[in-house]
GROMACS .gro file of C-alpha atoms in nm:
model
  388
    1MET     CA    1  -9.308  -6.751   6.740
    2SER     CA    2  -9.630  -6.719   6.538
    3LYS     CA    3  -9.609  -6.766   6.150
    4LYS     CA    4  -9.698  -6.364   6.087
    5SER     CA    5  -9.364  -6.305   6.284
    6ARG     CA    6  -9.146  -6.550   6.138
    7LEU     CA    7  -9.252  -6.448   5.795
    8ARG     CA    8  -9.174  -6.079   5.872
    9GLN     CA    9  -8.833  -6.150   6.033
   10ARG     CA   10  -8.747  -6.317   5.731
   11GLU     CA   11  -8.853  -6.002   5.528
   12GLN     CA   12  -8.641  -5.815   5.702
   13ALA     CA   13  -8.314  -6.022   5.729
   14PRO     CA   14  -8.042  -5.890   5.498
   15LYS     CA   15  -8.031  -6.074   5.171
   16ARG     CA   16  -7.683  -6.229   5.034
   17SER     CA   17  -7.577  -6.112   4.736
   18ARG     CA   18  -7.583  -6.317   4.407
   19LEU     CA   19  -7.324  -6.548   4.332
   20HIS     CA   20  -7.132  -6.501   4.032
   21GLN     CA   21  -6.946  -6.756   3.831
   22VAL     CA   22  -6.657  -6.488   3.790
   23ALA     CA   23  -6.569  -6.152   3.922
   24ILE     CA   24  -6.303  -5.925   3.711
   25VAL     CA   25  -6.160  -5.619   3.881
   26GLY     CA   26  -6.030  -5.358   3.615
   27ALA     CA   27  -6.210  -5.258   3.300
   28GLY     CA   28  -5.891  -5.233   3.116
   29PRO     CA   29  -5.740  -5.434   2.841
   30ALA     CA   30  -5.666  -5.740   3.092
   31GLY     CA   31  -6.011  -5.741   3.263
   32LEU     CA   32  -6.204  -5.709   2.934
   33GLY     CA   33  -5.960  -5.958   2.752
   34CYS     CA   34  -6.016  -6.208   3.006
   35ALA     CA   35  -6.383  -6.142   2.967
   36VAL     CA   36  -6.422  -6.204   2.605
   37ALA     CA   37  -6.210  -6.513   2.646
   38LEU     CA   38  -6.417  -6.640   2.919
   39LYS     CA   39  -6.743  -6.607   2.698
   40GLU     CA   40  -6.579  -6.744   2.413
   41PHE     CA   41  -6.511  -7.058   2.624
   42GLY     CA   42  -6.836  -7.102   2.773
   43VAL     CA   43  -6.868  -6.891   3.049
   44ARG     CA   44  -7.181  -6.630   3.069
   45ASP     CA   45  -7.199  -6.532   3.453
   46ILE     CA   46  -6.942  -6.264   3.464
   47THR     CA   47  -6.972  -5.938   3.643
   48ILE     CA   48  -6.668  -5.649   3.561
   49LEU     CA   49  -6.601  -5.390   3.814
   50ASP     CA   50  -6.400  -5.067   3.816
   51ARG     CA   51  -6.351  -4.807   4.033
   52HIS     CA   52  -6.392  -4.563   3.758
   53GLU     CA   53  -6.502  -4.601   3.363
   54VAL     CA   54  -6.394  -4.855   3.091
   55GLY     CA   55  -6.004  -4.753   2.995
   56ALA     CA   56  -5.973  -4.521   3.283
   57SER     CA   57  -5.596  -4.535   3.287
   58PHE     CA   58  -5.572  -4.450   2.931
   59ARG     CA   59  -5.840  -4.193   2.950
   60ARG     CA   60  -5.577  -4.050   3.205
   61TRP     CA   61  -5.246  -4.052   3.039
   62PRO     CA   62  -5.099  -3.750   2.925
   63GLN     CA   63  -5.271  -3.600   2.629
   64GLU     CA   64  -4.901  -3.618   2.426
   65MET     CA   65  -4.844  -3.977   2.528
   66ARG     CA   66  -4.884  -4.211   2.243
   67PHE     CA   67  -4.851  -4.645   2.283
   68ILE     CA   68  -4.476  -4.756   2.231
   69THR     CA   69  -4.626  -5.045   2.030
   70PRO     CA   70  -4.737  -5.036   1.706
   71SER     CA   71  -5.090  -5.107   1.564
   72PHE     CA   72  -5.144  -5.243   1.210
   73THR     CA   73  -5.409  -5.399   1.030
   74ALA     CA   74  -5.229  -5.767   0.958
   75ASN     CA   75  -5.517  -6.001   1.113
   76ALA     CA   76  -5.543  -6.140   0.755
   77PHE     CA   77  -5.229  -6.278   0.736
   78GLY     CA   78  -5.209  -6.441   1.078
   79LEU     CA   79  -5.069  -6.167   1.269
   80LEU     CA   80  -5.254  -6.014   1.532
   81ASP     CA   81  -5.249  -5.637   1.603
   82LEU     CA   82  -5.002  -5.577   1.862
   83ASN     CA   83  -5.251  -5.390   2.084
   84ALA     CA   84  -5.578  -5.598   2.012
   85ILE     CA   85  -5.684  -5.796   2.331
   86VAL     CA   86  -5.957  -5.970   2.136
   87PRO     CA   87  -5.849  -6.230   1.810
   88ASN     CA   88  -6.031  -6.044   1.507
   89THR     CA   89  -5.988  -5.722   1.611
   90SER     CA   90  -5.760  -5.445   1.558
   91PRO     CA   91  -5.703  -5.080   1.680
   92ALA     CA   92  -5.498  -5.012   1.410
   93TYR     CA   93  -5.859  -5.083   1.180
   94THR     CA   94  -6.077  -4.917   1.432
   95LEU     CA   95  -5.865  -4.593   1.512
   96ASP     CA   96  -5.686  -4.574   1.185
   97ARG     CA   97  -5.387  -4.469   1.438
   98GLU     CA   98  -5.016  -4.665   1.422
   99HIS     CA   99  -4.964  -4.529   1.798
  100PRO     CA  100  -5.263  -4.448   1.948
  101SER     CA  101  -5.351  -4.224   2.224
  102GLY     CA  102  -5.471  -4.297   2.534
  103VAL     CA  103  -5.808  -4.163   2.469
  104ALA     CA  104  -5.823  -4.328   2.115
  105TYR     CA  105  -5.738  -4.656   2.296
  106ALA     CA  106  -6.004  -4.631   2.557
  107GLN     CA  107  -6.281  -4.613   2.237
  108TYR     CA  108  -6.147  -4.934   2.128
  109LEU     CA  109  -6.214  -5.079   2.461
  110ASP     CA  110  -6.533  -4.939   2.492
  111ASN     CA  111  -6.594  -5.081   2.114
  112ILE     CA  112  -6.536  -5.415   2.273
  113VAL     CA  113  -6.758  -5.398   2.577
  114HIS     CA  114  -7.076  -5.324   2.330
  115HIS     CA  115  -6.964  -5.550   2.076
  116PHE     CA  116  -6.917  -5.870   2.309
  117ALA     CA  117  -7.193  -5.709   2.550
  118LEU     CA  118  -6.981  -5.731   2.840
  119GLN     CA  119  -7.145  -5.625   3.171
  120VAL     CA  120  -6.903  -5.319   3.335
  121LYS     CA  121  -7.005  -5.161   3.662
  122SER     CA  122  -6.858  -4.846   3.659
  123GLY     CA  123  -6.795  -4.615   3.959
  124ILE     CA  124  -6.767  -4.914   4.174
  125ASP     CA  125  -6.435  -4.920   4.404
  126VAL     CA  126  -6.323  -5.255   4.547
  127CYS     CA  127  -6.231  -5.169   4.907
  128GLY     CA  128  -6.140  -5.551   5.021
  129VAL     CA  129  -6.151  -5.909   4.938
  130THR     CA  130  -6.234  -6.189   5.158
  131VAL     CA  131  -6.223  -6.568   5.114
  132GLU     CA  132  -6.502  -6.761   5.262
  133ASP     CA  133  -6.501  -7.107   5.430
  134ASP     CA  134  -6.634  -7.248   5.108
  135GLY     CA  135  -6.386  -7.085   4.888
  136THR     CA  136  -6.624  -6.827   4.742
  137PHE     CA  137  -6.492  -6.434   4.715
  138THR     CA  138  -6.668  -6.160   4.864
  139LEU     CA  139  -6.544  -5.805   4.742
  140THR     CA  140  -6.638  -5.539   4.990
  141THR     CA  141  -6.731  -5.206   4.774
  142THR     CA  142  -6.810  -4.858   4.754
  143ASP     CA  143  -7.179  -5.020   4.668
  144ARG     CA  144  -7.284  -5.355   4.807
  145PRO     CA  145  -7.087  -5.652   4.811
  146VAL     CA  146  -7.030  -5.921   4.530
  147ARG     CA  147  -6.967  -6.257   4.563
  148ALA     CA  148  -6.791  -6.491   4.311
  149ARG     CA  149  -6.687  -6.811   4.271
  150HIS     CA  150  -6.384  -6.731   4.092
  151LEU     CA  151  -6.172  -6.381   4.086
  152ILE     CA  152  -5.975  -6.258   3.829
  153TRP     CA  153  -5.786  -5.950   3.931
  154ALA     CA  154  -5.685  -5.706   3.645
  155ALA     CA  155  -5.672  -5.368   3.826
  156GLY     CA  156  -5.376  -5.289   3.632
  157GLU     CA  157  -5.091  -5.043   3.715
  158PHE     CA  158  -5.083  -4.657   3.597
  159GLN     CA  159  -5.360  -4.556   3.866
  160TYR     CA  160  -5.106  -4.679   4.130
  161PRO     CA  161  -4.826  -4.476   4.129
  162ASP     CA  162  -4.484  -4.504   4.314
  163ARG     CA  163  -4.477  -4.116   4.481
  164ASP     CA  164  -4.228  -4.212   4.742
  165PRO     CA  165  -3.920  -4.382   4.639
  166PHE     CA  166  -3.707  -4.163   4.814
  167ALA     CA  167  -3.696  -3.884   5.080
  168GLY     CA  168  -3.844  -3.578   4.977
  169ALA     CA  169  -4.030  -3.732   4.661
  170GLU     CA  170  -4.369  -3.580   4.814
  171SER     CA  171  -4.249  -3.241   4.677
  172CYS     CA  172  -4.194  -3.354   4.304
  173CYS     CA  173  -4.467  -3.427   4.040
  174HIS     CA  174  -4.534  -3.793   3.919
  175SER     CA  175  -4.544  -3.821   3.551
  176SER     CA  176  -4.908  -3.981   3.605
  177GLU     CA  177  -5.045  -3.659   3.752
  178VAL     CA  178  -4.989  -3.461   3.409
  179ARG     CA  179  -5.262  -3.472   3.188
  180THR     CA  180  -5.081  -3.241   2.941
  181TRP     CA  181  -4.728  -3.109   2.911
  182GLN     CA  182  -4.832  -2.806   2.809
  183ASP     CA  183  -4.965  -2.714   3.163
  184LEU     CA  184  -4.654  -2.693   3.317
  185GLU     CA  185  -4.486  -2.374   3.347
  186GLY     CA  186  -4.126  -2.290   3.316
  187ASP     CA  187  -3.830  -2.331   3.107
  188ARG     CA  188  -3.608  -2.654   3.236
  189PHE     CA  189  -3.717  -2.953   3.379
  190THR     CA  190  -3.560  -3.232   3.569
  191VAL     CA  191  -3.699  -3.573   3.526
  192ILE     CA  192  -3.589  -3.848   3.741
  193GLY     CA  193  -3.616  -4.190   3.597
  194GLY     CA  194  -3.487  -4.384   3.300
  195TYR     CA  195  -3.760  -4.614   3.131
  196GLU     CA  196  -4.035  -4.563   2.910
  197SER     CA  197  -4.214  -4.285   3.117
  198ALA     CA  198  -3.919  -4.054   3.173
  199ALA     CA  199  -3.806  -4.068   2.802
  200ASP     CA  200  -4.175  -3.990   2.732
  201ALA     CA  201  -4.176  -3.693   2.963
  202ALA     CA  202  -3.837  -3.578   2.820
  203ILE     CA  203  -3.955  -3.571   2.483
  204SER     CA  204  -4.287  -3.424   2.529
  205LEU     CA  205  -4.109  -3.134   2.703
  206VAL     CA  206  -3.831  -3.099   2.428
  207GLN     CA  207  -4.111  -3.077   2.172
  208LEU     CA  208  -4.253  -2.770   2.387
  209GLY     CA  209  -3.952  -2.610   2.355
  210LYS     CA  210  -3.823  -2.674   2.707
  211ASP     CA  211  -3.469  -2.784   2.820
  212VAL     CA  212  -3.478  -3.122   2.999
  213THR     CA  213  -3.237  -3.300   3.228
  214VAL     CA  214  -3.290  -3.654   3.280
  215LEU     CA  215  -3.151  -3.827   3.567
  216ALA     CA  216  -3.130  -4.220   3.571
  217ARG     CA  217  -2.981  -4.500   3.734
  218TYR     CA  218  -2.967  -4.718   3.438
  219ALA     CA  219  -2.915  -4.588   3.093
  220SER     CA  220  -3.204  -4.770   2.897
  221TRP     CA  221  -3.143  -4.589   2.603
  222LYS     CA  222  -2.770  -4.756   2.577
  223ARG     CA  223  -2.894  -5.104   2.644
  224GLU     CA  224  -2.912  -5.340   2.373
  225ASP     CA  225  -3.180  -5.583   2.463
  226PRO     CA  226  -3.421  -5.714   2.223
  227ASP     CA  227  -3.709  -5.712   2.506
  228PRO     CA  228  -3.885  -5.372   2.547
  229SER     CA  229  -3.944  -5.462   2.923
  230ILE     CA  230  -3.550  -5.397   2.970
  231SER     CA  231  -3.461  -5.134   2.717
  232LEU     CA  232  -3.643  -4.841   2.514
  233SER     CA  233  -3.846  -4.926   2.285
  234PRO     CA  234  -3.750  -4.846   1.911
  235PHE     CA  235  -4.056  -4.602   1.908
  236SER     CA  236  -3.864  -4.420   2.252
  237ARG     CA  237  -3.556  -4.459   2.079
  238GLU     CA  238  -3.608  -4.291   1.765
  239ARG     CA  239  -3.777  -3.975   1.917
  240LEU     CA  240  -3.516  -3.955   2.209
  241GLU     CA  241  -3.249  -3.928   1.941
  242TRP     CA  242  -3.449  -3.651   1.757
  243ALA     CA  243  -3.465  -3.437   2.116
  244ASP     CA  244  -3.114  -3.497   2.190
  245SER     CA  245  -3.032  -3.385   1.832
  246VAL     CA  246  -3.196  -3.046   1.900
  247GLY     CA  247  -2.968  -2.954   2.217
  248SER     CA  248  -3.207  -2.927   2.458
  249LEU     CA  249  -3.195  -3.285   2.660
  250ASP     CA  250  -2.932  -3.400   2.872
  251LEU     CA  251  -2.906  -3.793   2.953
  252VAL     CA  252  -2.747  -3.846   3.294
  253ASP     CA  253  -2.709  -4.219   3.380
  254GLU     CA  254  -2.553  -4.368   3.676
  255VAL     CA  255  -2.750  -4.180   3.946
  256ASP     CA  256  -2.909  -4.314   4.239
  257ILE     CA  257  -3.125  -4.023   4.378
  258THR     CA  258  -3.195  -4.078   4.732
  259SER     CA  259  -3.345  -3.734   4.814
  260VAL     CA  260  -3.522  -3.413   4.704
  261ARG     CA  261  -3.528  -3.087   4.926
  262VAL     CA  262  -3.693  -2.761   4.882
  263ASP     CA  263  -3.432  -2.494   4.936
  264GLY     CA  264  -3.617  -2.148   4.853
  265ASP     CA  265  -3.735  -2.112   4.482
  266THR     CA  266  -3.542  -2.430   4.391
  267TRP     CA  267  -3.546  -2.804   4.421
  268VAL     CA  268  -3.250  -3.004   4.479
  269ALA     CA  269  -3.205  -3.365   4.378
  270GLN     CA  270  -2.910  -3.548   4.575
  271ALA     CA  271  -2.742  -3.855   4.460
  272SER     CA  272  -2.607  -4.147   4.681
  273ASP     CA  273  -2.251  -4.061   4.557
  274GLY     CA  274  -2.326  -3.669   4.670
  275ARG     CA  275  -2.375  -3.517   4.352
  276GLU     CA  276  -2.661  -3.270   4.325
  277TRP     CA  277  -2.878  -3.129   4.032
  278ALA     CA  278  -3.058  -2.788   4.123
  279SER     CA  279  -3.391  -2.760   3.936
  280GLU     CA  280  -3.608  -2.422   3.905
  281THR     CA  281  -3.921  -2.626   3.861
  282ARG     CA  282  -4.084  -2.937   4.050
  283PRO     CA  283  -3.882  -3.258   3.941
  284ILE     CA  284  -4.097  -3.493   3.737
  285LEU     CA  285  -4.081  -3.838   3.924
  286ALA     CA  286  -4.072  -4.103   3.642
  287THR     CA  287  -3.993  -4.392   3.885
  288GLY     CA  288  -4.277  -4.635   3.813
  289PHE     CA  289  -4.573  -4.778   3.985
  290LYS     CA  290  -4.660  -4.945   4.286
  291GLY     CA  291  -4.947  -5.139   4.116
  292SER     CA  292  -5.273  -5.273   4.314
  293LEU     CA  293  -5.216  -5.610   4.443
  294ASN     CA  294  -5.153  -5.467   4.812
  295HIS     CA  295  -5.566  -5.487   4.815
  296LEU     CA  296  -5.483  -5.858   4.788
  297ASP     CA  297  -5.255  -5.836   5.122
  298GLY     CA  298  -5.218  -6.223   5.253
  299LEU     CA  299  -5.347  -6.392   4.930
  300ILE     CA  300  -5.093  -6.379   4.694
  301GLU     CA  301  -4.721  -6.469   4.748
  302TYR     CA  302  -4.427  -6.284   4.611
  303ASP     CA  303  -4.094  -6.415   4.530
  304GLU     CA  304  -3.744  -6.239   4.664
  305GLY     CA  305  -3.765  -5.932   4.376
  306GLY     CA  306  -4.119  -5.869   4.476
  307ALA     CA  307  -4.321  -6.011   4.194
  308PRO     CA  308  -4.651  -6.210   4.279
  309VAL     CA  309  -4.599  -6.574   4.240
  310VAL     CA  310  -4.843  -6.747   4.044
  311THR     CA  311  -4.898  -7.109   3.893
  312GLU     CA  312  -4.755  -7.159   3.547
  313GLU     CA  313  -5.062  -7.348   3.449
  314ALA     CA  314  -5.326  -7.094   3.518
  315ASP     CA  315  -5.162  -6.719   3.672
  316GLU     CA  316  -5.320  -6.843   4.004
  317SER     CA  317  -5.258  -6.750   4.349
  318THR     CA  318  -5.050  -7.025   4.497
  319LEU     CA  319  -5.208  -6.902   4.840
  320VAL     CA  320  -5.567  -6.896   4.721
  321PRO     CA  321  -5.747  -7.147   4.491
  322GLY     CA  322  -5.968  -6.962   4.262
  323LEU     CA  323  -5.797  -6.598   4.267
  324PHE     CA  324  -5.637  -6.514   3.917
  325ILE     CA  325  -5.378  -6.215   3.823
  326SER     CA  326  -5.411  -6.098   3.462
  327GLY     CA  327  -5.204  -5.788   3.339
  328PRO     CA  328  -4.887  -5.611   3.349
  329ALA     CA  329  -4.775  -5.748   3.709
  330LEU     CA  330  -4.806  -6.090   3.584
  331GLU     CA  331  -4.401  -6.235   3.583
  332HIS     CA  332  -4.320  -6.602   3.478
  333ARG     CA  333  -3.944  -6.716   3.503
  334GLY     CA  334  -3.804  -6.389   3.537
  335VAL     CA  335  -3.972  -6.237   3.194
  336ASN     CA  336  -4.238  -5.953   3.272
  337PHE     CA  337  -4.554  -5.986   3.093
  338CYS     CA  338  -4.604  -5.607   3.129
  339PHE     CA  339  -4.695  -5.532   2.772
  340ILE     CA  340  -5.056  -5.583   2.619
  341TYR     CA  341  -4.913  -5.831   2.344
  342LYS     CA  342  -4.738  -6.049   2.610
  343PHE     CA  343  -5.009  -6.076   2.892
  344ARG     CA  344  -5.289  -6.101   2.619
  345GLN     CA  345  -5.192  -6.417   2.529
  346ARG     CA  346  -5.231  -6.570   2.910
  347PHE     CA  347  -5.625  -6.455   2.906
  348ALA     CA  348  -5.726  -6.782   2.752
  349ILE     CA  349  -5.487  -6.984   2.988
  350VAL     CA  350  -5.728  -6.822   3.293
  351ALA     CA  351  -6.027  -6.860   3.105
  352ASP     CA  352  -5.969  -7.232   3.010
  353ALA     CA  353  -5.894  -7.312   3.376
  354ILE     CA  354  -6.229  -7.146   3.490
  355ALA     CA  355  -6.430  -7.298   3.255
  356GLN     CA  356  -6.276  -7.656   3.295
  357ARG     CA  357  -6.385  -7.618   3.671
  358LEU     CA  358  -6.731  -7.493   3.550
  359GLY     CA  359  -6.771  -7.837   3.391
  360LYS     CA  360  -6.743  -7.691   3.031
  361ASP     CA  361  -6.559  -7.846   2.711
  362THR     CA  362  -6.312  -7.591   2.613
  363THR     CA  363  -6.139  -7.779   2.323
  364GLU     CA  364  -6.269  -7.603   2.035
  365ALA     CA  365  -6.199  -7.261   2.235
  366VAL     CA  366  -5.828  -7.385   2.301
  367GLU     CA  367  -5.712  -7.474   1.943
  368ALA     CA  368  -5.914  -7.127   1.838
  369HIS     CA  369  -5.714  -6.914   2.059
  370ARG     CA  370  -5.385  -7.096   1.980
  371ALA     CA  371  -5.440  -7.058   1.634
  372ALA     CA  372  -5.458  -6.682   1.674
  373GLY     CA  373  -5.146  -6.620   1.893
  374MET     CA  374  -5.323  -6.622   2.230
  375TYR     CA  375  -5.267  -6.942   2.403
  376LEU     CA  376  -4.942  -6.935   2.547
  377ASP     CA  377  -4.890  -7.232   2.742
  378ASP     CA  378  -4.548  -7.292   2.681
  379LEU     CA  379  -4.347  -7.064   2.883
  380SER     CA  380  -3.992  -7.187   2.783
  381CYS     CA  381  -4.000  -7.001   2.484
  382CYS     CA  382  -4.043  -6.675   2.670
  383VAL     CA  383  -3.713  -6.555   2.576
  384GLU     CA  384  -3.627  -6.276   2.359
  385SER     CA  385  -3.364  -6.333   2.106
  386CYS     CA  386  -3.252  -6.204   1.786
  387ALA     CA  387  -2.980  -6.294   1.538
  388CYS     CA  388  -2.959  -5.945   1.368
   0.00000   0.00000   0.00000
């Protein structure tokens, strides 16, 4: 083969994509929080991918929905805003809101991206993840492949609702599909579910003058547990009490809905004990979210309860080194890290592990994040308890 032919062949050969130090899937609070932590730990080569835009899930919240965790500007006294994802920032200060809307919080996330000069590639959907023989990750996307030495999965849950919890669920409306409760026509509604999404749907509908029946397996509004992962938050309890006092709300617990069928112009929800409830409008599903971890099929181990198994040291997959989980799917010792103020305390843990593997001295960064209350490495304290 002539020198000219070899040169032509080399020019025509497909180029391998650049190998990044870290790829992050998801430009929500978990993904952006990890990205900022990585930069503060000395890691600069970071690419962030999102199939929509920064804060996409929050932008798709119902218009009436608000954060159940309050924001407050107490940073100067060593108390980081509960909804902040980066030390020395505060949604309360930025947005002038105690319980921000989803759109408002997305603006706070936009500010984080611009202030810390994060490289976010929007409109890119990750279709699959492959682990190469040398341990690097190749992400198949709707654009070009992305390669990285480390992968942080922070794709969240809101955009992955559980639409089929029982037979006939396809005839219902999942709460995540609603952009504003004002769009729903009718005077009487049935909400299936008993946690925060169900409470928010019921409250929003009662505020619009609707009659609402809530069918719940467990009465979260009766539970006396300080952990809002188990019982309703005070913000929801207070508003639910108001909705109940109006006389337009019927809370029914110990109901295990097994099917919904359409009977003419009526939807009929049936429970496992044979009881039935007829609804003149499409029942609203507030049955939670499946999450996005199914994209990591075979790369993540799960426990008997279906929670992802990760290392306590770095929230890393027990099956694939270099693959980290961040966000509401995170769980340790039976404690769910589903709120921002919980899972944000692990951003620096992940960043520290990656930075050390890249040869960085992380001593100062660890101490700074620990002082800010964002370096939770002692999981023995992860038990909620209140004396009164």
